[in-house]
CSV table of C-alpha atoms in Angstrom, one decimal:
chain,number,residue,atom,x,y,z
A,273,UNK,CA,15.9,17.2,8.1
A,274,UNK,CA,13.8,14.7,6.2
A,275,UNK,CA,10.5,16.2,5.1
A,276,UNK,CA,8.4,13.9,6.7
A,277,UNK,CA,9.5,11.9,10.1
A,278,UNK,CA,8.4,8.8,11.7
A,279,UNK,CA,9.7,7.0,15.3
A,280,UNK,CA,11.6,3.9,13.5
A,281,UNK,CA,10.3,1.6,16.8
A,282,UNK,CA,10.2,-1.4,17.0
A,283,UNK,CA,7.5,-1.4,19.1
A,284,UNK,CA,6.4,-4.3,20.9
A,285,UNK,CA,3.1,-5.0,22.3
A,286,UNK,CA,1.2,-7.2,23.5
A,287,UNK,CA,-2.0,-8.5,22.6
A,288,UNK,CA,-5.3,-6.4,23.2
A,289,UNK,CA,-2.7,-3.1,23.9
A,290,UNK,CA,-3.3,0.4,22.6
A,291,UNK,CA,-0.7,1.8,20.7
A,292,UNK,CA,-0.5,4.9,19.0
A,293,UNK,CA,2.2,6.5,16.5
A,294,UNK,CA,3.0,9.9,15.6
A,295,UNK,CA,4.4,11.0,11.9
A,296,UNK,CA,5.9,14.9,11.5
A,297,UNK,CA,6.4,16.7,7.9
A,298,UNK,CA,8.0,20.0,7.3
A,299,UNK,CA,5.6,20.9,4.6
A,300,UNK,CA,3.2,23.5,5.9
A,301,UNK,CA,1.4,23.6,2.4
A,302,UNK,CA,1.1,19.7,2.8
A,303,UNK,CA,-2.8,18.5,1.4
A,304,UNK,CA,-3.1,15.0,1.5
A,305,UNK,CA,-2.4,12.3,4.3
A,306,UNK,CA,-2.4,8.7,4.6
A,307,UNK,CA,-1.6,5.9,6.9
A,308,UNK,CA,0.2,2.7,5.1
A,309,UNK,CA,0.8,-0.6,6.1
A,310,UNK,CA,3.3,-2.9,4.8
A,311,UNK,CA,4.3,-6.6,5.7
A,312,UNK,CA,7.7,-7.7,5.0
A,313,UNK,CA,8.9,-7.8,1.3
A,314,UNK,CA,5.6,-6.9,0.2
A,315,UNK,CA,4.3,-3.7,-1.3
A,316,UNK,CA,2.9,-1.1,1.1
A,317,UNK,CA,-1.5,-0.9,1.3
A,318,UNK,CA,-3.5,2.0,1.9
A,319,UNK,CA,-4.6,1.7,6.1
A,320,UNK,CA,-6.6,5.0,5.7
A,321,UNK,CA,-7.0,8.2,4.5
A,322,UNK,CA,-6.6,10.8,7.2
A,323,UNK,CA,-9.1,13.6,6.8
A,324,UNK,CA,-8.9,17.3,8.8
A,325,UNK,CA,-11.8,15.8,11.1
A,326,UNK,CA,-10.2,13.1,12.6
A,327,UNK,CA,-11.3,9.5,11.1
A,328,UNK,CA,-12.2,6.7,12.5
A,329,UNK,CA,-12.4,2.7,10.6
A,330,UNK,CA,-13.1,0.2,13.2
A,331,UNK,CA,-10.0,-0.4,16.0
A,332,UNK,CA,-8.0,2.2,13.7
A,333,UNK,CA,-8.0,6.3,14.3
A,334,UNK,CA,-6.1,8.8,12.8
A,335,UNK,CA,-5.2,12.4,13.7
A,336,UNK,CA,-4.2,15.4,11.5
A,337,UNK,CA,-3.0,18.1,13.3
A,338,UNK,CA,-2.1,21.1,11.3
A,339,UNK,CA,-1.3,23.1,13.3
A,340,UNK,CA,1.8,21.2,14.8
A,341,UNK,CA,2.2,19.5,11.4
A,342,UNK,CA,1.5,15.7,12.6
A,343,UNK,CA,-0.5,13.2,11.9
A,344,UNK,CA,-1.5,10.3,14.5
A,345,UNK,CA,-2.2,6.6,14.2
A,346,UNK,CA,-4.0,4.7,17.5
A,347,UNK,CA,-5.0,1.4,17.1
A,348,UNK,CA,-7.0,-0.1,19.4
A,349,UNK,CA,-7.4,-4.2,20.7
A,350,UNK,CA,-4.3,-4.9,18.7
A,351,UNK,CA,-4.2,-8.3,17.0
A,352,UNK,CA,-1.3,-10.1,16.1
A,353,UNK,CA,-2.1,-9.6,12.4
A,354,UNK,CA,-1.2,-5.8,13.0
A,355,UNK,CA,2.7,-6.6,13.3
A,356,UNK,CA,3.8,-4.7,10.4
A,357,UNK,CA,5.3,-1.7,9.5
A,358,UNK,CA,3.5,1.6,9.1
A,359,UNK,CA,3.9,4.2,6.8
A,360,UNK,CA,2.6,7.9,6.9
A,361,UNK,CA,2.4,9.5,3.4
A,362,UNK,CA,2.3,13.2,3.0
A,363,UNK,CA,1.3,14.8,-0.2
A,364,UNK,CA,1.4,18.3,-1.9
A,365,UNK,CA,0.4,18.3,-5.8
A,366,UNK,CA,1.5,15.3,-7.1
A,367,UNK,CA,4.8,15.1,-4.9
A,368,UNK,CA,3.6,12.0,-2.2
A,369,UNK,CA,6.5,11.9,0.8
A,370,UNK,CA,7.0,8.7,2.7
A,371,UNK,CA,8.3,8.3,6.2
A,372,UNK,CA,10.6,5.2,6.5
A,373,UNK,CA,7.9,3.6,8.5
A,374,UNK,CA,7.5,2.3,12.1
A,375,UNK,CA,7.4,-1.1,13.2
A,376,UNK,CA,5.2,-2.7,15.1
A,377,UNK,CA,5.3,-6.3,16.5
A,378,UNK,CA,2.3,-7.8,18.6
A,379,UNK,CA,3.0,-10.6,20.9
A,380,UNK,CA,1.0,-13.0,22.2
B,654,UNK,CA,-9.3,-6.3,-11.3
B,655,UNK,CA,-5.6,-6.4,-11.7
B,656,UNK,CA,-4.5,-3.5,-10.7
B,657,UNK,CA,-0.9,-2.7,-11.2
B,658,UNK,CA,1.5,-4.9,-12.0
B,659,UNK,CA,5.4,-5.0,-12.4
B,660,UNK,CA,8.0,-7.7,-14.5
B,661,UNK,CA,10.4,-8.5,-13.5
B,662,UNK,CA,9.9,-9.7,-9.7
B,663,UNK,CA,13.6,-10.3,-9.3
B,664,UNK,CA,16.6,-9.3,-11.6
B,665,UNK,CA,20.6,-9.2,-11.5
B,666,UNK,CA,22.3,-7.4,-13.2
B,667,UNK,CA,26.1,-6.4,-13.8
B,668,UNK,CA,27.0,-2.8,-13.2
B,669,UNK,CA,27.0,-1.1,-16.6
B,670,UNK,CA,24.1,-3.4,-17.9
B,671,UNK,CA,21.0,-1.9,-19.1
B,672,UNK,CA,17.6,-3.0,-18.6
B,673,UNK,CA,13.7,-1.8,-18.5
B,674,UNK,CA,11.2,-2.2,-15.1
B,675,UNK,CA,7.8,-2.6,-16.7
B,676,UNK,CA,4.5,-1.3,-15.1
B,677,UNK,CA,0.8,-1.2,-16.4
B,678,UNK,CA,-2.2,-0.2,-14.8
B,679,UNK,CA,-5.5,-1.0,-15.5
B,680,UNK,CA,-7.9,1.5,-13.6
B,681,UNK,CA,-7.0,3.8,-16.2
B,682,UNK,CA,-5.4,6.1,-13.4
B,683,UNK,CA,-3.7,9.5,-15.0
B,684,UNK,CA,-1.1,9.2,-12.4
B,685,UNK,CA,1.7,6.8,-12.1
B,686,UNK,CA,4.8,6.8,-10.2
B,687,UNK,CA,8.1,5.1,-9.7
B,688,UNK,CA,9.7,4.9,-6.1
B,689,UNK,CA,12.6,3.0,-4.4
B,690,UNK,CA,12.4,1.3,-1.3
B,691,UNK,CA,16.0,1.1,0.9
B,692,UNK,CA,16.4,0.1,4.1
B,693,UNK,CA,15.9,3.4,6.6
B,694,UNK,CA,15.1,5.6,4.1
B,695,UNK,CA,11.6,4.9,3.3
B,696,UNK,CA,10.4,5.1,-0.2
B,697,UNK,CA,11.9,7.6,-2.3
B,698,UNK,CA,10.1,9.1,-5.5
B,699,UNK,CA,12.4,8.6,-9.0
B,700,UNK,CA,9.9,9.8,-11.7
B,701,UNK,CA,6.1,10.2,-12.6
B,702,UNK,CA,3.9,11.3,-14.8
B,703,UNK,CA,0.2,13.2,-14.9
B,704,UNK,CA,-0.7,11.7,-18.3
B,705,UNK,CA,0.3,10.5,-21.4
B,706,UNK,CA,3.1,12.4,-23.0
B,707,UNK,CA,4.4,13.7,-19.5
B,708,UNK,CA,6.7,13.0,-17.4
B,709,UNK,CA,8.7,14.5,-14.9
B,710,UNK,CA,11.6,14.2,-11.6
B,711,UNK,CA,10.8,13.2,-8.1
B,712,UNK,CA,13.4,13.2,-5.3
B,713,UNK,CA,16.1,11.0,-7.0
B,714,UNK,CA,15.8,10.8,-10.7
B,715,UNK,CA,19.7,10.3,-11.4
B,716,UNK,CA,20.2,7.2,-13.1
B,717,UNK,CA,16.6,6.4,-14.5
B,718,UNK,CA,14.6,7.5,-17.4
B,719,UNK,CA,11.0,7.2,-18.0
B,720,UNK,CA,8.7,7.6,-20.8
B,721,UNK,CA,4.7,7.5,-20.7
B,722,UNK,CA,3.8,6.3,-24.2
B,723,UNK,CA,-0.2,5.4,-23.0
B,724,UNK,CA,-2.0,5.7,-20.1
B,725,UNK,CA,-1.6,2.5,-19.0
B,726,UNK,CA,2.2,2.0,-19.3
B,727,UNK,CA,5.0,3.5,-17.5
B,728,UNK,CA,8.1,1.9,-18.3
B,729,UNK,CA,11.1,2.6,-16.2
B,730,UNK,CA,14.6,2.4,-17.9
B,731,UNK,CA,18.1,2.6,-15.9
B,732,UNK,CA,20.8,3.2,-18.4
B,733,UNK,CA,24.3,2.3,-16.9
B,734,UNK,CA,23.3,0.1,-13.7
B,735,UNK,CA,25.3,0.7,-10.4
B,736,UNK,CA,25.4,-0.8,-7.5
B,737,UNK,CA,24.0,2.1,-5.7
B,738,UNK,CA,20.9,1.3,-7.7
B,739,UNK,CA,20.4,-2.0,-5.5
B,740,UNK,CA,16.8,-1.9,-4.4
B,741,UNK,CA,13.3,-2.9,-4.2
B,742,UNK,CA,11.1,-1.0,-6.4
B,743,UNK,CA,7.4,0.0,-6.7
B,744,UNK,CA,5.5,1.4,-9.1
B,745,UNK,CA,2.5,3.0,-8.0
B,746,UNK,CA,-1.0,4.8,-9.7
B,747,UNK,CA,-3.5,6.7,-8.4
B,748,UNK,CA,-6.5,9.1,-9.7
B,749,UNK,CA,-5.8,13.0,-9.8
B,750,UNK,CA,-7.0,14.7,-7.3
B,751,UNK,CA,-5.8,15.9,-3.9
B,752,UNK,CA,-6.7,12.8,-1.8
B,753,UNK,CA,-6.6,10.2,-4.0
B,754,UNK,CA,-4.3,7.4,-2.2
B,755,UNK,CA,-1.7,5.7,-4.3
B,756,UNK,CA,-2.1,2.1,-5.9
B,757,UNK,CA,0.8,-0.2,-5.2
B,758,UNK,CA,2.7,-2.8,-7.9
B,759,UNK,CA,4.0,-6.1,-5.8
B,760,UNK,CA,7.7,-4.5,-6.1
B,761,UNK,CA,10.7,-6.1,-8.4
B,762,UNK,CA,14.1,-6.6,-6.3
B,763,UNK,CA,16.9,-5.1,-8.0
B,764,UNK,CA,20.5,-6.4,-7.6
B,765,UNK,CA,23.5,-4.7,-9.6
B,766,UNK,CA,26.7,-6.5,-9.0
């Protein structure tokens, strides 16, 4: 089992849709949490940090749930300009575990 | 600022060639990293380092050596290129510190014939 899981997608959506995506890790003793995005052949880009509170940066929130050991993206009003893949990023020490990402495709 | 950056962008090589992946940073972050990028795997870590002078294995090391001479420079070496070691990688920096999100390089696209 892969230490941190992601749905692959694609999803496809269309404009102005709601559209959330769920990341698991295995890592109970897991610290640190991020949401990535990266367009095609380029290098991933911090989205946001995801903090035990919940967090909140404009149409974008993310979820920690420790409990269950998942973290949540929602994004809100989607835009075209959101196609891309996502990535959730756990970390523990200095030991930063990638999901292979979920796609996302916004249509007109 | 900027920021990290890798050489080559591209590079082919012949299995059993040799050759370097160069990284600097300038945000004088103590941590740097090397991962790999394959399709459905997500990115994998090969090696970092928490400061000058040390280094050590991530996830799939085998095949790569490092060294981290300052604490701008991490330098990534593969010795005997295989094929397996097609891929697209990233070399990526970040501030110590629990929650400090990691610092991307624009990637160099490996091909080892």
């Amino acid at each position: 089992r892969k230490e941190v899981e992601q749905d692959p997608g694609p999803f496809n959506v269309p404009e102005g849709a709601t559209v959330a995506f769920n990341c698991t890790y295995s890592n109970s003793a897991s610290q640190s949490f991020f949401w990535y995005r990266q367009d095609c052949r380029k290098e991933p880009k911090l989205l946001m940090s995801v903090y035990s509170s919940g967090n909140e940066d404009g149409r974008f929130t993310a979820q920690l749930n420790r409990a269950s050991q998942y973290i949540s993206l929602l994004i809100r009003d989607s835009k075209l300009s959101d196609s891309a893949t996502y990535l959730c990023v756990v970390g523990r020490n200095n030991d930063m575990r990638f999901g292979a990402g979920t796609r996302l495709t916004v249509k007109p | 600022n900027a920021g990290v950056t890798q050489t080559p962008k591209f590079q082919v090589l012949k299995t059993g060639q040799s050759m370097t992946l160069q990284c600097a940073q300038d945000m004088n972050h103590e941590y740097m990293s090397w991962y790999r990028q394959d399709p459905g795997m997500g990115l994998r870590l090969i090696h970092y380092s928490v400061g000058a002078g040390i280094t050590d294995q991530g996830e799939v090391p085998n095949g790569y050596n490092v060294s981290r001479s300052t604490t701008e420079d991490f330098p990534l070496r593969l010795l005997s290129a295989a094929p397996s070691q097609t891929s697209v990688y990233f070399c990526a920096s970040r501030r110590t510190g629990y929650n400090s999100p990691l610092h991307f390089g624009n990637g160099t696209r490996l091909t080892v014939t």
